[in-house]
Amino acid sequence: MARPEQVLLLEPQHELRFRGPFTDVVTTTLKLANPTDRNVCFKVKTTAPRRYCVRPNSGVIDAGTSINVSVMLQPFDYDPNEKSKHKFMVQSLLAPPDMTDTEGVWKDAKPEDLMDSKLRCVFDMPAENEKTHEMESNKISASLSKSESSTLSMKSMASSLDDGEVKKIMEECKRLQTEVQRLREENKQIREDDGLRMRKSTVMSAPHSSSAMRVKEEGLSTRVIALIVLFFVVGVIVGKLAL
């Protein structure tokens, strides 16, 4: 007996495309829409369960609504000569009106009640220049998102401060300013006291320095007189020899 036609609308319908490079997780989205007037149970299965992470991989889609399924391809070494044989299957069945246990509905379902759609996986590796441009674009978008998040966090911190907290911060600033002014006054007073002590010590040592200066001046004048007399005697002797 032929199975009934799939009631869910799949987007995309036939292929799941993954764009490289595949050095990191690559995610594509599968949209499942339920255009009927009944709830529909669904399951998403793959022939390579270790290579993909699917969220959600099962559930119930209410009548007239849709759901996005994230299919995440895990990192791997891409070989352009190797054709992808991975496939996905979306299985569905109409939920009974009195459904309470989804797993029980799947277990009790008859083969003729099941509907399925198959999709194949396609890997696209961009050219070298496209790859470089894409990596730079990812870096720029990451830096922009970080700056935006930091700006938002600063704004949220500022907005979270109420009037009481702002008043406390202002009072703390005033207290710190007063403390700084007091320390400046103490430093000024210490400098003035040090200057006064230095002047006193200079005055006390002044008589000793003046007497020492007088002794130096007396010794200097005696040396000058002796040199003058010596030059006079030498001049007289030279004069006599010249005559």
Tab-separated table of C-alpha atoms in Angstrom:
chain	number	residue	atom	x	y	z
A	1	MET	CA	0.000	0.000	0.000
A	2	ALA	CA	1.381	3.415	-1.001
A	3	ARG	CA	2.204	5.851	1.736
A	4	PRO	CA	0.232	9.100	1.945
A	5	GLU	CA	1.708	12.274	0.542
A	6	GLN	CA	3.750	14.446	2.900
A	7	VAL	CA	1.538	17.088	4.512
A	8	LEU	CA	4.454	19.192	5.748
A	9	LEU	CA	5.948	21.852	3.502
A	10	LEU	CA	9.744	21.673	3.476
A	11	GLU	CA	12.063	24.570	2.683
A	12	PRO	CA	14.357	23.660	0.988
A	13	GLN	CA	12.472	20.798	-0.607
A	14	HIS	CA	15.200	18.510	-1.976
A	15	GLU	CA	18.720	19.596	-0.891
A	16	LEU	CA	20.495	20.721	2.244
A	17	ARG	CA	23.467	22.867	1.207
A	18	PHE	CA	26.523	23.375	3.427
A	19	ARG	CA	29.043	26.041	2.472
A	20	GLY	CA	32.709	25.554	3.394
A	21	PRO	CA	35.386	25.844	4.603
A	22	PHE	CA	34.527	22.930	6.842
A	23	THR	CA	37.120	23.634	9.538
A	24	ASP	CA	34.328	24.726	11.882
A	25	VAL	CA	30.683	23.846	12.428
A	26	VAL	CA	28.545	24.757	9.396
A	27	THR	CA	24.831	25.252	10.012
A	28	THR	CA	21.940	25.239	7.588
A	29	THR	CA	18.250	25.685	8.374
A	30	LEU	CA	15.379	23.429	7.382
A	31	LYS	CA	11.942	24.997	7.701
A	32	LEU	CA	8.947	22.710	8.344
A	33	ALA	CA	5.490	24.242	7.877
A	34	ASN	CA	2.179	22.638	8.800
A	35	PRO	CA	-0.614	24.036	6.572
A	36	THR	CA	-3.248	21.604	7.881
A	37	ASP	CA	-5.838	22.097	10.620
A	38	ARG	CA	-4.347	19.259	12.713
A	39	ASN	CA	-1.184	18.929	14.760
A	40	VAL	CA	1.590	16.951	13.087
A	41	CYS	CA	4.340	14.906	14.761
A	42	PHE	CA	7.723	14.923	13.021
A	43	LYS	CA	11.170	13.333	13.201
A	44	VAL	CA	14.361	14.280	11.349
A	45	LYS	CA	16.708	11.372	10.595
A	46	THR	CA	20.062	11.136	8.780
A	47	THR	CA	22.228	8.406	7.308
A	48	ALA	CA	25.290	9.892	9.109
A	49	PRO	CA	24.193	10.681	12.678
A	50	ARG	CA	27.782	11.158	13.920
A	51	ARG	CA	28.460	13.893	11.376
A	52	TYR	CA	25.437	16.053	12.122
A	53	CYS	CA	23.757	17.646	15.106
A	54	VAL	CA	20.036	18.351	14.581
A	55	ARG	CA	18.020	20.651	16.861
A	56	PRO	CA	15.183	19.887	17.315
A	57	ASN	CA	15.227	16.430	15.800
A	58	SER	CA	11.611	15.645	16.735
A	59	GLY	CA	8.481	17.263	18.097
A	60	VAL	CA	4.981	18.442	17.277
A	61	ILE	CA	4.074	21.244	14.877
A	62	ASP	CA	0.767	22.886	15.725
A	63	ALA	CA	-1.828	23.434	13.041
A	64	GLY	CA	-1.075	26.404	10.798
A	65	THR	CA	2.396	27.007	12.251
A	66	SER	CA	5.994	26.259	11.274
A	67	ILE	CA	9.299	25.414	12.913
A	68	ASN	CA	12.964	25.927	11.992
A	69	VAL	CA	15.286	22.940	12.361
A	70	SER	CA	19.024	23.689	12.654
A	71	VAL	CA	21.207	21.090	10.941
A	72	MET	CA	24.830	21.465	12.087
A	73	LEU	CA	27.585	19.754	10.111
A	74	GLN	CA	30.587	18.902	12.283
A	75	PRO	CA	34.144	19.869	11.130
A	76	PHE	CA	35.874	17.413	8.794
A	77	ASP	CA	38.598	17.193	6.134
A	78	TYR	CA	36.915	18.107	2.882
A	79	ASP	CA	37.818	16.089	-0.221
A	80	PRO	CA	36.465	17.655	-3.455
A	81	ASN	CA	36.751	14.302	-5.250
A	82	GLU	CA	34.480	12.596	-2.741
A	83	LYS	CA	30.781	12.901	-3.490
A	84	SER	CA	28.506	13.303	-0.510
A	85	LYS	CA	26.213	10.351	0.065
A	86	HIS	CA	24.628	11.775	3.186
A	87	LYS	CA	20.853	12.014	3.181
A	88	PHE	CA	18.147	13.283	5.495
A	89	MET	CA	14.584	12.096	5.910
A	90	VAL	CA	11.731	14.056	7.457
A	91	GLN	CA	9.139	11.650	8.796
A	92	SER	CA	5.714	12.802	9.948
A	93	LEU	CA	2.260	11.618	10.992
A	94	LEU	CA	-0.971	13.287	11.971
A	95	ALA	CA	-1.309	13.557	15.728
A	96	PRO	CA	-4.510	12.103	17.234
A	97	PRO	CA	-6.769	14.655	18.968
A	98	ASP	CA	-6.335	13.019	22.390
A	99	MET	CA	-2.542	12.618	22.155
A	100	THR	CA	-0.695	12.657	25.491
A	101	ASP	CA	2.438	10.623	24.724
A	102	THR	CA	4.331	11.439	21.529
A	103	GLU	CA	6.608	8.390	21.710
A	104	GLY	CA	3.584	6.177	22.207
A	105	VAL	CA	2.013	7.621	19.072
A	106	TRP	CA	5.105	6.749	17.045
A	107	LYS	CA	5.200	3.222	18.454
A	108	ASP	CA	1.531	2.594	17.708
A	109	ALA	CA	1.623	4.174	14.247
A	110	LYS	CA	0.929	1.952	11.243
A	111	PRO	CA	3.221	2.071	8.184
A	112	GLU	CA	0.430	3.497	6.054
A	113	ASP	CA	0.090	6.415	8.505
A	114	LEU	CA	3.702	7.537	8.096
A	115	MET	CA	4.720	10.237	5.632
A	116	ASP	CA	8.310	11.010	4.670
A	117	SER	CA	10.407	13.337	2.531
A	118	LYS	CA	14.048	12.813	1.605
A	119	LEU	CA	16.762	15.415	1.109
A	120	ARG	CA	20.346	14.982	-0.035
A	121	CYS	CA	23.335	16.905	1.311
A	122	VAL	CA	25.439	19.131	-0.946
A	123	PHE	CA	28.839	20.565	0.063
A	124	ASP	CA	29.927	23.845	-1.554
A	125	MET	CA	33.565	24.892	-1.220
A	126	PRO	CA	34.097	28.601	-2.089
A	127	ALA	CA	36.986	29.776	-4.245
A	128	GLU	CA	40.176	30.962	-2.521
A	129	ASN	CA	39.415	34.684	-2.869
A	130	GLU	CA	35.815	34.176	-1.759
A	131	LYS	CA	37.080	32.188	1.228
A	132	THR	CA	39.445	35.007	2.267
A	133	HIS	CA	36.697	37.606	1.878
A	134	GLU	CA	34.303	35.487	3.894
A	135	MET	CA	36.833	34.988	6.711
A	136	GLU	CA	37.485	38.753	6.868
A	137	SER	CA	33.754	39.443	6.905
A	138	ASN	CA	33.314	36.977	9.768
A	139	LYS	CA	36.120	38.689	11.736
A	140	ILE	CA	34.593	42.139	11.177
A	141	SER	CA	31.126	40.969	12.188
A	142	ALA	CA	32.566	39.296	15.299
A	143	SER	CA	34.410	42.477	16.357
A	144	LEU	CA	31.284	44.571	15.740
A	145	SER	CA	29.161	42.218	17.801
A	146	LYS	CA	31.707	42.394	20.653
A	147	SER	CA	31.764	46.201	20.622
A	148	GLU	CA	27.966	46.352	20.508
A	149	SER	CA	27.684	43.907	23.383
A	150	SER	CA	30.180	45.921	25.481
A	151	THR	CA	28.283	49.148	24.729
A	152	LEU	CA	24.992	47.551	25.676
A	153	SER	CA	26.475	46.189	28.895
A	154	MET	CA	27.768	49.661	29.855
A	155	LYS	CA	24.362	51.171	29.134
A	156	SER	CA	22.611	48.497	31.142
A	157	MET	CA	24.976	49.078	34.077
A	158	ALA	CA	24.341	52.827	33.947
A	159	SER	CA	20.591	52.383	33.723
A	160	SER	CA	20.582	49.919	36.610
A	161	LEU	CA	21.882	52.578	39.046
A	162	ASP	CA	19.037	54.210	40.935
A	163	ASP	CA	19.054	57.671	42.560
A	164	GLY	CA	20.129	56.283	45.947
A	165	GLU	CA	23.226	54.619	44.510
A	166	VAL	CA	24.149	57.743	42.554
A	167	LYS	CA	23.870	59.804	45.759
A	168	LYS	CA	26.151	57.367	47.600
A	169	ILE	CA	28.742	57.602	44.838
A	170	MET	CA	28.670	61.436	44.925
A	171	GLU	CA	29.115	61.444	48.701
A	172	GLU	CA	32.060	59.067	48.399
A	173	CYS	CA	33.666	61.370	45.811
A	174	LYS	CA	33.273	64.385	48.112
A	175	ARG	CA	34.815	62.455	51.003
A	176	LEU	CA	37.799	61.472	48.869
A	177	GLN	CA	38.275	65.088	47.722
A	178	THR	CA	38.278	66.266	51.342
A	179	GLU	CA	40.838	63.609	52.263
A	180	VAL	CA	43.104	64.664	49.377
A	181	GLN	CA	42.887	68.341	50.454
A	182	ARG	CA	43.800	67.395	54.040
A	183	LEU	CA	46.833	65.436	52.849
A	184	ARG	CA	47.956	68.406	50.776
A	185	GLU	CA	47.749	70.727	53.793
A	186	GLU	CA	49.767	68.278	55.920
A	187	ASN	CA	52.404	68.008	53.193
A	188	LYS	CA	52.627	71.824	52.965
A	189	GLN	CA	53.026	72.130	56.739
A	190	ILE	CA	55.787	69.520	56.759
A	191	ARG	CA	57.667	71.419	54.050
A	192	GLU	CA	57.387	74.701	55.985
A	193	ASP	CA	58.707	73.036	59.168
A	194	ASP	CA	61.654	71.583	57.241
A	195	GLY	CA	62.470	75.030	55.781
A	196	LEU	CA	62.403	76.651	59.226
A	197	ARG	CA	64.781	74.039	60.631
A	198	MET	CA	67.165	74.551	57.718
A	199	ARG	CA	67.194	78.331	58.234
A	200	LYS	CA	67.928	77.911	61.952
A	201	SER	CA	70.830	75.591	61.265
A	202	THR	CA	72.200	78.088	58.704
A	203	VAL	CA	72.076	80.942	61.220
A	204	MET	CA	73.817	78.880	63.885
A	205	SER	CA	76.615	77.884	61.520
A	206	ALA	CA	77.109	81.460	60.156
A	207	PRO	CA	79.757	82.710	62.820
A	208	HIS	CA	81.941	79.716	62.139
A	209	SER	CA	81.795	80.266	58.416
A	210	SER	CA	82.571	84.021	58.718
A	211	SER	CA	85.663	83.410	60.858
A	212	ALA	CA	86.822	80.815	58.391
A	213	MET	CA	86.348	83.317	55.577
A	214	ARG	CA	88.408	85.932	57.426
A	215	VAL	CA	91.222	83.449	57.915
A	216	LYS	CA	91.105	82.580	54.219
A	217	GLU	CA	91.125	86.290	53.247
A	218	GLU	CA	94.113	87.031	55.536
A	219	GLY	CA	96.046	84.123	54.095
A	220	LEU	CA	95.256	85.262	50.582
A	221	SER	CA	96.403	88.882	51.172
A	222	THR	CA	99.736	87.697	52.620
A	223	ARG	CA	100.364	85.551	49.546
A	224	VAL	CA	99.598	88.467	47.221
A	225	ILE	CA	102.043	90.807	49.026
A	226	ALA	CA	104.789	88.179	48.908
A	227	LEU	CA	104.284	87.681	45.185
A	228	ILE	CA	104.406	91.457	44.559
A	229	VAL	CA	107.694	91.780	46.471
A	230	LEU	CA	109.117	88.778	44.593
A	231	PHE	CA	108.195	90.256	41.221
A	232	PHE	CA	109.702	93.615	42.260
A	233	VAL	CA	113.027	92.016	43.233
A	234	VAL	CA	113.126	89.967	40.011
A	235	GLY	CA	112.369	93.104	37.992
A	236	VAL	CA	115.176	95.075	39.627
A	237	ILE	CA	117.676	92.253	38.976
A	238	VAL	CA	116.655	91.907	35.356
A	239	GLY	CA	116.899	95.680	34.905
A	240	LYS	CA	120.427	95.795	36.260
A	241	LEU	CA	121.504	92.937	34.002
A	242	ALA	CA	120.091	94.696	31.000
A	243	LEU	CA	122.077	97.879	31.734
